Tab-separated table of N, CA and C in Angstrom:
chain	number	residue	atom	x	y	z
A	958	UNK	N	44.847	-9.796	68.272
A	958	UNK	CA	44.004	-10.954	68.310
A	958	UNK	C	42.779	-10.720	67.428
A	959	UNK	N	42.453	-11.896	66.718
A	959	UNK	CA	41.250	-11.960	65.889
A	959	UNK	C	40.240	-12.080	66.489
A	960	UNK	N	38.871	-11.295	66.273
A	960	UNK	CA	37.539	-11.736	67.100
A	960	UNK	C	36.846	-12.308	66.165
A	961	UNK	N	36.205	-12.983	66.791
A	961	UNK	CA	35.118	-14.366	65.563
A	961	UNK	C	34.130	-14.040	64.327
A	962	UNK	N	34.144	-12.624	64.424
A	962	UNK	CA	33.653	-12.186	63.396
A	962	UNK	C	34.574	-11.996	62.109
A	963	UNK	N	35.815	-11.393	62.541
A	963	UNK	CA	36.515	-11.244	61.365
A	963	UNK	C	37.260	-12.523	61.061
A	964	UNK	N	37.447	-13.856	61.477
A	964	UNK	CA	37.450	-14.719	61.511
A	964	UNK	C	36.385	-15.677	60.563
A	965	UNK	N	35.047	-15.206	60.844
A	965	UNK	CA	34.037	-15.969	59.940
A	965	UNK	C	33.952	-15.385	58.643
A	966	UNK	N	34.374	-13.963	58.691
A	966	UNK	CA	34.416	-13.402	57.155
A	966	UNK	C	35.427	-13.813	56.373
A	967	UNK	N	36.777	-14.038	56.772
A	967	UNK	CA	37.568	-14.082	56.310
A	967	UNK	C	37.472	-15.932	55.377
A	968	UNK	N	36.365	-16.773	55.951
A	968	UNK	CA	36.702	-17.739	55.747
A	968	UNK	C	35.389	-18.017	54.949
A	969	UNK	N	34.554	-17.188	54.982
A	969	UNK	CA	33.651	-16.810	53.268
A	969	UNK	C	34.081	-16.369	52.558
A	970	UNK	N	34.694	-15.140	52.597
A	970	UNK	CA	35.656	-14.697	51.690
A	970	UNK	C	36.608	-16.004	50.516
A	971	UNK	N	37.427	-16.619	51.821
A	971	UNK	CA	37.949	-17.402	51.136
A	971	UNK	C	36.908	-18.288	50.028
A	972	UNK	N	36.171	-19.321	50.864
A	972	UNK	CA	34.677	-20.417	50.248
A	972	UNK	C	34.457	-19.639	48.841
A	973	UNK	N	33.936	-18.360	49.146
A	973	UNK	CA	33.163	-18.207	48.352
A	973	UNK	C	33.638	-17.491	46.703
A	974	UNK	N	34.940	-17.519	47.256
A	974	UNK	CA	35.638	-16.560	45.517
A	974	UNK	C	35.964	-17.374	44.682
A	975	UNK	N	36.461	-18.422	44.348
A	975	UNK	CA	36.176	-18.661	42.961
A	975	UNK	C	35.581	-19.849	43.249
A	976	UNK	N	35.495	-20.603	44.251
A	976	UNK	CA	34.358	-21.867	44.257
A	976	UNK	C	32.820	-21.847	43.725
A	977	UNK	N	32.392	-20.467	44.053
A	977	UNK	CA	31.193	-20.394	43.533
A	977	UNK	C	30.944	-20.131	41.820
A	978	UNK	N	32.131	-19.050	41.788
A	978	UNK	CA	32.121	-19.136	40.212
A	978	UNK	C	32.395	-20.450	39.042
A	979	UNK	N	33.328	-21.612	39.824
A	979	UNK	CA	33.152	-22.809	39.603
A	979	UNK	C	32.088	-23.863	39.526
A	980	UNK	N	31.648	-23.762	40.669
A	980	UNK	CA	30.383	-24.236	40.993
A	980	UNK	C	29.406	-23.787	39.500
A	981	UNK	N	28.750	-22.822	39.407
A	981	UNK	CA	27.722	-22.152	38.765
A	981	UNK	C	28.306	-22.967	37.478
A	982	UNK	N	29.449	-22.992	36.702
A	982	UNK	CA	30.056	-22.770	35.665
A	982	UNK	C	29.933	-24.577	35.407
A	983	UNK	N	29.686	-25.639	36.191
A	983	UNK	CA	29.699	-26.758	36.341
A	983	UNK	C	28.180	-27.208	36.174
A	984	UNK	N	27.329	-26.464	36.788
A	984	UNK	CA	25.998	-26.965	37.190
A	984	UNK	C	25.397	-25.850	35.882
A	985	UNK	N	25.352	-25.205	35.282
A	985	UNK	CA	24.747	-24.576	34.106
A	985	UNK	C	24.831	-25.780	32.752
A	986	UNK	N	25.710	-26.198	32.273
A	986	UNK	CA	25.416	-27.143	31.458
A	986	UNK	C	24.587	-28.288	31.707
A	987	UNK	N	24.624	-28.764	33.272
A	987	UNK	CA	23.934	-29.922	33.743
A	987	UNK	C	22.394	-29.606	33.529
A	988	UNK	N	22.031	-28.647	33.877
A	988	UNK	CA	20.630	-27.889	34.054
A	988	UNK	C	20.614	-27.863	32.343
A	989	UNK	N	21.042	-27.604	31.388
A	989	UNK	CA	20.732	-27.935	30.205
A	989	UNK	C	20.526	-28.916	29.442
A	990	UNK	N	21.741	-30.043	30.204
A	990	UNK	CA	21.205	-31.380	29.642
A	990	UNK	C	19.998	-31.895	30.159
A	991	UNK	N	20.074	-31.747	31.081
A	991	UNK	CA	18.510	-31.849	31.968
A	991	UNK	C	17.329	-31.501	31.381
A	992	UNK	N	17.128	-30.184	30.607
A	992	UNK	CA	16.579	-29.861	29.993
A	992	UNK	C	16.094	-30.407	28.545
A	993	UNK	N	16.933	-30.761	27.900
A	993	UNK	CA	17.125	-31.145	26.381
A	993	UNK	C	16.531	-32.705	27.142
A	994	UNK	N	17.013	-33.600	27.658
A	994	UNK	CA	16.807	-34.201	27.939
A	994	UNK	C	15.661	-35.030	28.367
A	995	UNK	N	15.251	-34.241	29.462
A	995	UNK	CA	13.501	-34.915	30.196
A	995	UNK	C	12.728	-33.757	30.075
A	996	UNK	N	13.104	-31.828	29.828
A	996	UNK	CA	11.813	-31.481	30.042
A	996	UNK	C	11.448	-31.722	28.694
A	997	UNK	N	11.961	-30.848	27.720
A	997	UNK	CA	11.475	-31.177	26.358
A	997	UNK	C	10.837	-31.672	25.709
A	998	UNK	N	11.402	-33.227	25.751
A	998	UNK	CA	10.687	-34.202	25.454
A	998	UNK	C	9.671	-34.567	25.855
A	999	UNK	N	9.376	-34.146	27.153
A	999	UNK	CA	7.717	-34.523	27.629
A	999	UNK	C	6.796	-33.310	27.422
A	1000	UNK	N	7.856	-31.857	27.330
A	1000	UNK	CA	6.676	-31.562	26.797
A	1000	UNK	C	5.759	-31.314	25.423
A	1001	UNK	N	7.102	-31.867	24.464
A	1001	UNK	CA	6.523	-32.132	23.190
A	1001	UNK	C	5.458	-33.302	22.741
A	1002	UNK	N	5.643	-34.435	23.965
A	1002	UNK	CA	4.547	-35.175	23.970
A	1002	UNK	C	3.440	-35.124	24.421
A	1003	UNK	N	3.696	-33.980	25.661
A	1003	UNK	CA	2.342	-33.750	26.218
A	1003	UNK	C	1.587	-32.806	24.831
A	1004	UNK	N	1.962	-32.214	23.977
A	1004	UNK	CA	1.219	-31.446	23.060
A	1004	UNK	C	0.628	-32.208	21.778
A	1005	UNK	N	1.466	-33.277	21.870
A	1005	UNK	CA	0.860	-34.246	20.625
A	1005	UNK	C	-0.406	-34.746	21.221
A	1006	UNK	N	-0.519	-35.416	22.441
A	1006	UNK	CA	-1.322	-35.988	22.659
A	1006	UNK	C	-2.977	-35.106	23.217
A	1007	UNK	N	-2.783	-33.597	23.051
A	1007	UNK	CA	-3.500	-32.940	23.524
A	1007	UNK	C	-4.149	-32.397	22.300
A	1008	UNK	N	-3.264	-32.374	21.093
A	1008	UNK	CA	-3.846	-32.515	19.971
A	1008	UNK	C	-4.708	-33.686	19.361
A	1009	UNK	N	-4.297	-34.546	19.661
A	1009	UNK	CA	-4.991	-35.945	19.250
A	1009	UNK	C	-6.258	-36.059	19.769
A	1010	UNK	N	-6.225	-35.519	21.500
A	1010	UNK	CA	-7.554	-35.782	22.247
A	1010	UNK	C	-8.336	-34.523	21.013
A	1011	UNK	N	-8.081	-33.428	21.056
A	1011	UNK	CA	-8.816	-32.440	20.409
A	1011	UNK	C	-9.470	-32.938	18.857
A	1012	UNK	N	-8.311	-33.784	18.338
A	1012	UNK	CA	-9.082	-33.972	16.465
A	1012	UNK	C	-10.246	-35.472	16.808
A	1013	UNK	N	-10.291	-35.801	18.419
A	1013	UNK	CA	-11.354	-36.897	17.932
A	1013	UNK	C	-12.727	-36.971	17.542
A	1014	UNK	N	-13.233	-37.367	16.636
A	1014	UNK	CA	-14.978	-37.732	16.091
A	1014	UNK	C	-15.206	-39.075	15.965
A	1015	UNK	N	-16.190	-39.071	15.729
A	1015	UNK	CA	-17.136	-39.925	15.676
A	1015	UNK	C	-16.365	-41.006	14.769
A	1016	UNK	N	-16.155	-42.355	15.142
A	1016	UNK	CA	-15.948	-42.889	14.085
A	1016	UNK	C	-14.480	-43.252	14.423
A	1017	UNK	N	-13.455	-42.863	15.087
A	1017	UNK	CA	-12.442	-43.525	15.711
A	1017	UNK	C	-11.724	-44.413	16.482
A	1018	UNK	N	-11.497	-45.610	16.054
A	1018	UNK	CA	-11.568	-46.481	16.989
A	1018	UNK	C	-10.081	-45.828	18.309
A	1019	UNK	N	-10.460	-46.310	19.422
A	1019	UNK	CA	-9.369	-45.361	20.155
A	1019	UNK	C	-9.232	-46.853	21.928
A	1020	UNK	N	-8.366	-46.835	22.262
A	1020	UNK	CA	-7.635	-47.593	22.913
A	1020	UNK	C	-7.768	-46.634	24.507
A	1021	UNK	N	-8.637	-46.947	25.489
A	1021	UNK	CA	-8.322	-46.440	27.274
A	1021	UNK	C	-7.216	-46.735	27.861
A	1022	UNK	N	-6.581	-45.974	28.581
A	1022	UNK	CA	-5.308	-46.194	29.862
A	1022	UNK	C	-5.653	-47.228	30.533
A	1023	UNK	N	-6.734	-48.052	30.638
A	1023	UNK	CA	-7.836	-48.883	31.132
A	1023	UNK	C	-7.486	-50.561	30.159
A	1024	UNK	N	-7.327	-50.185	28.807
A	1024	UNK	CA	-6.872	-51.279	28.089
A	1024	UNK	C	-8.533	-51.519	27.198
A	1025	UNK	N	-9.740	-50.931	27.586
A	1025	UNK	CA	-10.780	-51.039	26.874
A	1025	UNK	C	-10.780	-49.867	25.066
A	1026	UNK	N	-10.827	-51.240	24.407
A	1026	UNK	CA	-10.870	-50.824	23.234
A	1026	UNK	C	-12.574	-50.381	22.526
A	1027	UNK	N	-12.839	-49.335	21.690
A	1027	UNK	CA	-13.804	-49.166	21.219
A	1027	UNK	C	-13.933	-48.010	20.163
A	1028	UNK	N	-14.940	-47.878	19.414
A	1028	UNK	CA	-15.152	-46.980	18.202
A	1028	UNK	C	-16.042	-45.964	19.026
A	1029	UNK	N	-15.842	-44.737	18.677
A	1029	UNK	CA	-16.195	-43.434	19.621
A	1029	UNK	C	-17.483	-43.458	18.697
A	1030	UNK	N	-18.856	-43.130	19.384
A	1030	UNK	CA	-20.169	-42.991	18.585
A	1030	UNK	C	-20.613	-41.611	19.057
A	1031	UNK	N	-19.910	-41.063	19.949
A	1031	UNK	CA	-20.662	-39.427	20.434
A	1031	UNK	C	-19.275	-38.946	21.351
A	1032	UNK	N	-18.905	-37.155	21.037
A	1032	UNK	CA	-18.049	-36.544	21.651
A	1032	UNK	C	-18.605	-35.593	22.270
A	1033	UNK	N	-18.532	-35.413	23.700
A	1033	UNK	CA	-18.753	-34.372	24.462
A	1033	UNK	C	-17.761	-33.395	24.644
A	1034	UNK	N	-17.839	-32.427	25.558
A	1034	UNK	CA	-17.011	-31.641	25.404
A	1034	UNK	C	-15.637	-31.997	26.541
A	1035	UNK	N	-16.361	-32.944	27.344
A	1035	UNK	CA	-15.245	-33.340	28.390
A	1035	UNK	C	-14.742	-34.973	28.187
A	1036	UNK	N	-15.964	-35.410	27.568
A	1036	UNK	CA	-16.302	-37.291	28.108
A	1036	UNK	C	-16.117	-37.771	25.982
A	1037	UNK	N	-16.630	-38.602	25.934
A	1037	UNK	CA	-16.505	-39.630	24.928
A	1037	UNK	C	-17.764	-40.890	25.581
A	1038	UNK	N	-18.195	-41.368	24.022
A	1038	UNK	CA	-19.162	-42.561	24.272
A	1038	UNK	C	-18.914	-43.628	22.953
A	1039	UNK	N	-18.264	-44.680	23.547
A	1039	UNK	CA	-17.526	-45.481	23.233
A	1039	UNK	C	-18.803	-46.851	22.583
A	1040	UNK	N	-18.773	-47.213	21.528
A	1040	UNK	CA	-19.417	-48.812	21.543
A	1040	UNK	C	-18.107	-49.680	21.757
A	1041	UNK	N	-18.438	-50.807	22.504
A	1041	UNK	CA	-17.681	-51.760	22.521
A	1041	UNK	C	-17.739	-53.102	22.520
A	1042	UNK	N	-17.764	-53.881	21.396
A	1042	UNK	CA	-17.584	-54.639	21.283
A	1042	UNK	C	-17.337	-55.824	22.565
A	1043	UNK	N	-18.230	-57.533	22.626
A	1043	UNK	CA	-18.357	-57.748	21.204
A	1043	UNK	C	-20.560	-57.635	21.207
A	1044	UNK	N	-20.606	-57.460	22.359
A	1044	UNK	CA	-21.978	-57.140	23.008
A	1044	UNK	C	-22.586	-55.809	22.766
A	1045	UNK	N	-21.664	-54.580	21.712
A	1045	UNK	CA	-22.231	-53.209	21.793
A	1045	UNK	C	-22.290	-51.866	22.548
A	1046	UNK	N	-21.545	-52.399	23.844
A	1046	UNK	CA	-21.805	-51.889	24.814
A	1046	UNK	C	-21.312	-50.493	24.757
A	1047	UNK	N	-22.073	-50.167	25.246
A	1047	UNK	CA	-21.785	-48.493	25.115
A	1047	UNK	C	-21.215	-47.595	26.349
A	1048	UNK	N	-20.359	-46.967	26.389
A	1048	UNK	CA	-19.393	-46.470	27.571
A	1048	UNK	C	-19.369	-45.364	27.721
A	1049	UNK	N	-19.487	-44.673	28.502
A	1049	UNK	CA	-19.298	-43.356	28.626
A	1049	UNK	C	-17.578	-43.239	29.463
A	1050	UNK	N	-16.713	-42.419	28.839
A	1050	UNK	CA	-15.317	-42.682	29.347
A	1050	UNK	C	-14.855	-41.100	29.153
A	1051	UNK	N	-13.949	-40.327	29.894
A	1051	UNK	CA	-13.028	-39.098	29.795
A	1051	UNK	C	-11.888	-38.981	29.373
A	1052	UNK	N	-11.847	-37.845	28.238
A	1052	UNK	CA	-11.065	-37.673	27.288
A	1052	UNK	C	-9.640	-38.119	27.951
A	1053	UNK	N	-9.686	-37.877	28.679
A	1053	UNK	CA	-7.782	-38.102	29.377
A	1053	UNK	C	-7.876	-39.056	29.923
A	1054	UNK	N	-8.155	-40.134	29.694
A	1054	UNK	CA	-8.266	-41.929	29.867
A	1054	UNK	C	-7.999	-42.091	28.004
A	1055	UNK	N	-7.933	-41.821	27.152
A	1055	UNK	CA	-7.776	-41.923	25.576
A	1055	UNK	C	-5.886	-41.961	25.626
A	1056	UNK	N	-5.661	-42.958	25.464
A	1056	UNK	CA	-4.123	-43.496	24.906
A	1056	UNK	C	-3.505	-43.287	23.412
A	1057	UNK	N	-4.610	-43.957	22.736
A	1057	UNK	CA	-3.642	-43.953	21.325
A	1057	UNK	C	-5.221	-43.945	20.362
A	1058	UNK	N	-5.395	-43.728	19.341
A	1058	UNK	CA	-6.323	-43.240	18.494
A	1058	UNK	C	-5.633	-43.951	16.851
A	1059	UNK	N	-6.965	-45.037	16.641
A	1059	UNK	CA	-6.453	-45.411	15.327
A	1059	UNK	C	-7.437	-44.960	14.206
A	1060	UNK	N	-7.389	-44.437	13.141
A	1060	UNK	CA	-8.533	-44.001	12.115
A	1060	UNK	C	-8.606	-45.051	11.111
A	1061	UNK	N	-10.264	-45.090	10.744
A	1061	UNK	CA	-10.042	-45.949	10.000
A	1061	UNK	C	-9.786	-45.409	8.296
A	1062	UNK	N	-8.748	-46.074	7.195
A	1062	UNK	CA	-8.758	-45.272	6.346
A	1062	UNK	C	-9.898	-45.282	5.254
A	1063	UNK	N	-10.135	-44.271	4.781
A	1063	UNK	CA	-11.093	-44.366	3.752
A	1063	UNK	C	-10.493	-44.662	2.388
A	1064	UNK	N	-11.488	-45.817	1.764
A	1064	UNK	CA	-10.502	-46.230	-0.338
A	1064	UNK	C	-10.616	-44.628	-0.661
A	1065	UNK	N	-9.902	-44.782	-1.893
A	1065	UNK	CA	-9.701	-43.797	-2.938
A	1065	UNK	C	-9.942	-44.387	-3.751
């Protein structure tokens, strides 16, 4: 007679020999498309846009997560001070509220 121990081994034993090596062999490509897929890509955007916050001066007109548009007149090291139109108004706003950044070009 079998006692419940060699009973429960016998039936990991079974589970676990080539199901798992299946398993793994199934879910490794998934974890790559996954990868290529959503991490990648965000984190190549998170670096563009961390560059962009970094090249701003004086003189850029630049667009808030907020939807307030304005030309940057002073950069701090954390904040930004925005005029804005059509009253002048002047804003004090944080770099990571900055969406999209347009320059204006200079003639040649």
């Amino acid at each position: 007679m079998m006692t419940m121990q060699s009973v429960l081994s016998m039936l990991l034993l079974q589970a676990g020999g080539q199901g798992g090596l299946g398993f793994l062999l199934m879910m490794l490509p998934l974890f790559a498309i996954m990868y290529f897929l959503l991490i990648l890509p965000q984190q190549r955007k998170q670096k563009r846009w961390q560059q962009m916050v970094s090249e701003l001066k004086a003189g850029d007109k630049v667009t808030t997560g907020g939807g307030i548009r304005g030309t940057i007149i002073a950069v701090k090291e954390d904040a930004l001070h925005l005029r804005v139109p059509p009253d002048n108004l002047r804003l004090e706003v944080v770099k990571s509220s900055i969406v999209s950044v347009s320059r204006e070009e200079e003639p040649k």
